[in-house]
Tab-separated table of C-alpha atoms in Angstrom:
chain	number	residue	atom	x	y	z
A	52	ALA	CA	32.910	24.419	140.693
A	53	GLN	CA	34.707	27.554	139.597
A	54	SER	CA	38.449	27.136	139.498
A	55	VAL	CA	41.678	28.521	138.111
A	56	THR	CA	44.529	26.266	137.096
A	57	GLN	CA	48.145	27.148	136.537
A	58	PRO	CA	49.594	23.802	135.508
A	59	ASP	CA	53.244	24.768	135.794
A	60	ILE	CA	54.605	25.117	139.333
A	61	HIS	CA	58.060	26.138	138.124
A	62	ILE	CA	59.371	27.337	134.800
A	63	THR	CA	63.004	28.051	134.031
A	64	VAL	CA	64.007	30.039	130.971
A	65	SER	CA	67.231	31.586	129.779
A	66	GLU	CA	67.540	35.328	129.756
A	67	GLY	CA	66.472	36.614	126.368
A	68	ALA	CA	64.283	33.624	125.629
A	69	SER	CA	60.543	33.823	125.160
A	70	LEU	CA	58.097	32.925	127.901
A	71	GLU	CA	54.584	31.584	128.103
A	72	LEU	CA	52.803	30.941	131.381
A	73	ARG	CA	49.585	28.991	131.208
A	74	CYS	CA	46.294	29.715	132.904
A	75	ASN	CA	42.997	27.900	132.486
A	76	TYR	CA	39.719	28.553	134.224
A	77	SER	CA	36.453	26.790	134.733
A	78	TYR	CA	33.393	29.010	134.502
A	79	GLY	CA	30.200	29.092	132.478
A	80	ALA	CA	30.467	32.684	131.295
A	81	THR	CA	33.253	35.052	130.342
A	82	PRO	CA	35.115	36.030	133.475
A	83	TYR	CA	37.284	39.004	134.267
A	84	LEU	CA	40.911	37.934	133.920
A	85	PHE	CA	44.086	39.175	135.554
A	86	TRP	CA	47.772	38.405	135.804
A	87	TYR	CA	49.701	39.506	138.866
A	88	VAL	CA	53.395	39.265	139.706
A	89	GLN	CA	54.818	38.885	143.193
A	90	SER	CA	58.448	39.338	144.186
A	91	PRO	CA	59.610	37.552	147.366
A	92	GLY	CA	58.138	39.067	150.512
A	93	GLN	CA	56.132	41.583	148.543
A	94	GLY	CA	52.542	42.221	147.600
A	95	LEU	CA	51.100	41.682	144.153
A	96	GLN	CA	51.510	43.955	141.175
A	97	LEU	CA	48.988	43.925	138.366
A	98	LEU	CA	50.575	43.085	135.015
A	99	LEU	CA	47.471	43.189	132.856
A	100	LYS	CA	43.757	42.534	132.774
A	101	TYR	CA	40.988	41.520	130.400
A	102	PHE	CA	37.416	42.629	130.817
A	103	SER	CA	36.105	42.669	127.255
A	104	GLY	CA	37.005	43.648	123.702
A	105	ASP	CA	40.286	42.794	122.008
A	106	THR	CA	41.347	39.391	123.255
A	107	LEU	CA	45.047	40.242	123.093
A	108	VAL	CA	45.906	42.580	125.914
A	109	GLN	CA	49.113	44.416	126.544
A	110	GLY	CA	50.461	44.960	130.003
A	111	ILE	CA	53.384	46.474	131.801
A	112	LYS	CA	57.000	45.312	131.560
A	113	GLY	CA	56.497	43.998	128.025
A	114	PHE	CA	53.978	41.307	128.967
A	115	GLU	CA	50.918	40.394	126.967
A	116	ALA	CA	48.160	37.844	127.365
A	117	GLU	CA	45.579	36.359	125.071
A	118	PHE	CA	42.077	35.337	126.062
A	119	LYS	CA	40.897	32.262	124.200
A	120	ARG	CA	37.282	31.556	124.970
A	121	SER	CA	37.256	28.187	123.208
A	122	GLN	CA	40.108	26.960	125.403
A	123	SER	CA	39.088	28.797	128.597
A	124	SER	CA	42.620	30.086	128.732
A	125	PHE	CA	44.426	33.328	129.419
A	126	ASN	CA	48.104	32.639	128.855
A	127	LEU	CA	50.767	35.185	129.661
A	128	ARG	CA	53.604	35.797	127.237
A	129	LYS	CA	56.771	37.805	126.924
A	130	PRO	CA	59.024	37.700	123.851
A	131	SER	CA	62.310	38.217	125.692
A	132	VAL	CA	62.718	37.562	129.386
A	133	HIS	CA	64.962	39.687	131.590
A	134	TRP	CA	66.625	38.486	134.787
A	135	SER	CA	64.445	40.914	136.742
A	136	ASP	CA	61.350	38.993	135.621
A	137	ALA	CA	62.186	36.174	138.033
A	138	ALA	CA	59.225	36.104	140.423
A	139	GLU	CA	55.964	34.339	141.198
A	140	TYR	CA	53.148	34.864	138.729
A	141	PHE	CA	49.500	34.482	139.599
A	142	CYS	CA	46.542	34.246	137.299
A	143	ALA	CA	43.303	35.458	138.856
A	144	VAL	CA	39.717	35.377	137.743
A	145	GLY	CA	36.642	37.326	138.806
A	146	MET	CA	33.566	35.272	138.183
A	147	ASP	CA	30.560	36.843	139.808
A	148	SER	CA	29.146	40.068	141.133
A	149	SER	CA	30.865	39.710	144.498
A	150	TYR	CA	34.073	41.179	143.028
A	151	LYS	CA	36.052	38.399	144.671
A	152	LEU	CA	39.006	37.005	142.793
A	153	ILE	CA	39.976	33.378	142.585
A	154	PHE	CA	43.700	32.880	142.281
A	155	GLY	CA	45.601	30.123	140.604
A	156	SER	CA	48.301	28.343	142.552
A	157	GLY	CA	51.048	30.398	140.962
A	158	THR	CA	54.012	29.721	138.693
A	159	ARG	CA	57.509	30.478	139.860
A	160	LEU	CA	59.686	31.820	137.068
A	161	LEU	CA	63.418	31.278	137.271
A	162	VAL	CA	65.693	33.011	134.789
A	163	ARG	CA	69.042	31.531	133.821
A	164	PRO	CA	71.785	34.033	133.034
B	290	GLY	CA	48.052	56.115	141.452
B	291	ALA	CA	46.145	53.336	143.238
B	292	VAL	CA	48.614	52.794	146.054
B	293	VAL	CA	47.784	50.606	149.023
B	294	SER	CA	49.924	50.553	152.134
B	295	GLN	CA	50.063	48.129	155.016
B	296	HIS	CA	51.436	48.625	158.472
B	297	PRO	CA	53.384	47.069	159.975
B	298	SER	CA	55.385	45.236	157.347
B	299	ARG	CA	56.645	42.769	159.917
B	300	VAL	CA	55.472	41.966	163.422
B	301	ILE	CA	56.526	39.430	166.002
B	302	CYS	CA	54.228	38.813	168.925
B	303	LYS	CA	53.899	36.372	171.772
B	304	SER	CA	51.314	33.661	171.791
B	305	GLY	CA	48.063	34.837	173.347
B	306	THR	CA	48.428	38.485	172.425
B	307	SER	CA	46.510	40.394	169.753
B	308	VAL	CA	47.951	42.099	166.712
B	309	LYS	CA	46.407	44.775	164.526
B	310	ILE	CA	47.329	45.226	160.875
B	311	GLU	CA	46.310	48.363	158.998
B	312	CYS	CA	45.530	48.617	155.319
B	313	ARG	CA	45.219	52.052	153.732
B	314	SER	CA	44.360	53.216	150.254
B	315	LEU	CA	46.530	56.289	149.830
B	316	ASP	CA	45.178	57.977	146.741
B	317	PHE	CA	41.725	56.586	146.125
B	318	GLN	CA	38.587	55.665	147.970
B	319	ALA	CA	38.280	51.939	148.524
B	320	THR	CA	34.697	50.823	148.449
B	321	THR	CA	35.732	47.273	149.155
B	322	MET	CA	38.784	45.840	150.843
B	323	PHE	CA	39.895	42.240	150.886
B	324	TRP	CA	42.114	40.366	153.299
B	325	TYR	CA	44.182	37.417	152.150
B	326	ARG	CA	46.465	34.976	153.839
B	327	GLN	CA	49.397	33.439	152.029
B	328	PHE	CA	51.299	30.418	153.269
B	329	PRO	CA	54.909	29.871	152.149
B	330	LYS	CA	55.117	29.033	148.457
B	331	LYS	CA	51.332	28.945	148.236
B	332	SER	CA	48.655	30.969	146.597
B	333	LEU	CA	46.511	33.617	148.211
B	334	MET	CA	43.592	32.491	150.309
B	335	LEU	CA	40.797	35.008	150.640
B	336	MET	CA	39.851	35.439	154.280
B	337	ALA	CA	37.179	38.104	154.117
B	338	THR	CA	35.659	40.924	152.145
B	339	SER	CA	34.791	44.197	153.810
B	340	ASN	CA	32.730	47.115	152.602
B	341	GLU	CA	33.013	50.500	154.216
B	342	GLY	CA	30.600	50.877	157.092
B	343	SER	CA	29.310	47.326	157.102
B	344	LYS	CA	30.290	44.015	158.597
B	345	ALA	CA	32.884	41.928	156.864
B	346	THR	CA	31.910	38.807	154.975
B	347	TYR	CA	34.121	35.914	155.921
B	348	GLU	CA	35.035	32.961	153.759
B	349	GLN	CA	34.107	29.508	154.873
B	350	GLY	CA	36.447	28.187	157.524
B	351	VAL	CA	37.740	31.586	158.637
B	352	GLU	CA	36.980	32.326	162.285
B	353	LYS	CA	35.423	35.775	162.432
B	354	ASP	CA	35.955	36.032	166.191
B	355	LYS	CA	39.645	35.407	165.741
B	356	PHE	CA	40.220	37.615	162.720
B	357	LEU	CA	38.393	40.853	163.418
B	358	ILE	CA	38.012	43.123	160.434
B	359	ASN	CA	36.963	46.745	160.577
B	360	HIS	CA	36.435	49.006	157.583
B	361	ALA	CA	35.580	52.284	159.250
B	362	SER	CA	36.388	54.605	156.388
B	363	LEU	CA	36.871	54.565	152.635
B	364	THR	CA	40.631	54.556	153.067
B	365	LEU	CA	41.266	52.317	156.059
B	366	SER	CA	40.611	48.728	156.989
B	367	THR	CA	42.129	46.860	159.898
B	368	LEU	CA	42.636	43.186	160.612
B	369	THR	CA	43.100	42.202	164.234
B	370	VAL	CA	44.375	38.737	164.978
B	371	THR	CA	43.096	38.024	168.468
B	372	SER	CA	44.784	35.658	170.894
B	373	ALA	CA	47.361	34.796	168.290
B	374	HIS	CA	48.951	31.360	168.204
B	375	PRO	CA	51.968	30.081	166.271
B	376	GLU	CA	49.696	28.574	163.625
B	377	ASP	CA	48.503	32.107	162.819
B	378	SER	CA	51.999	32.964	161.632
B	379	SER	CA	51.685	33.861	157.988
B	380	PHE	CA	51.896	36.562	155.357
B	381	TYR	CA	48.767	38.696	155.369
B	382	ILE	CA	47.960	40.797	152.313
B	383	CYS	CA	45.186	43.300	151.853
B	384	SER	CA	43.777	44.675	148.654
B	385	ALA	CA	41.384	47.437	147.815
B	386	SER	CA	39.031	48.064	144.954
B	387	THR	CA	37.039	51.037	143.837
B	388	ILE	CA	33.359	51.244	143.068
B	389	THR	CA	34.077	50.034	139.538
B	390	GLY	CA	34.645	46.636	141.018
B	391	TYR	CA	36.999	43.948	139.916
B	392	GLU	CA	40.403	45.555	139.764
B	393	GLN	CA	42.136	45.078	143.095
B	394	TYR	CA	45.201	46.967	144.225
B	395	PHE	CA	47.370	45.080	146.648
B	396	GLY	CA	49.299	46.177	149.672
B	397	PRO	CA	52.885	45.028	150.258
B	398	GLY	CA	51.865	42.493	152.898
B	399	THR	CA	52.536	41.967	156.588
B	400	ARG	CA	54.647	39.130	157.876
B	401	LEU	CA	53.252	37.956	161.214
B	402	THR	CA	55.323	35.670	163.409
B	403	VAL	CA	53.802	34.356	166.624
B	404	THR	CA	56.280	32.939	169.119
């Protein structure tokens, strides 16, 4: 079955430290890949997306993600975290022509001052 | 660009009443709109997909007679929770996509509390 896994429920990093949030998917072909961020009580904001081409994609707010086909992964990274990055992060995958997205369970990022 | 609004942002209703939530794409035409439900500290659960002018497609386990979805125009979709009960209390989020497909733009969500 198609699925998206975010193995880390919570991650805590110090402000200024680097960040990597993991995302793995299960699908037979190359999916469409997204990372969204959600602040408490808010909707989702798109950080970045991968459809095809260069496997390292740049997004907003200094985030980037790398698609690794061999590992079925699309990990999100940021070299230096800011306190305002504290939020819930969702990886999402589009896998078929229905345009539906399957979301991972989310990773809550906490930032230590 | 690509702004999606939802109204209301919060609503409290009594058990047994119906509540309508609006989702609007403000600066683009939304070929497809999606309705999600999010439980506290949980991921988004897709409830249904709606295309303008046609009936919504509901996900397995979602009661279509309870969650009525209308997508009457390319900029407006509504979700009506009929005969609401406390277990329907949740955060409802809509999203909209254009004809190009996969990229979804999300609304800010509606917090529904049924007393």
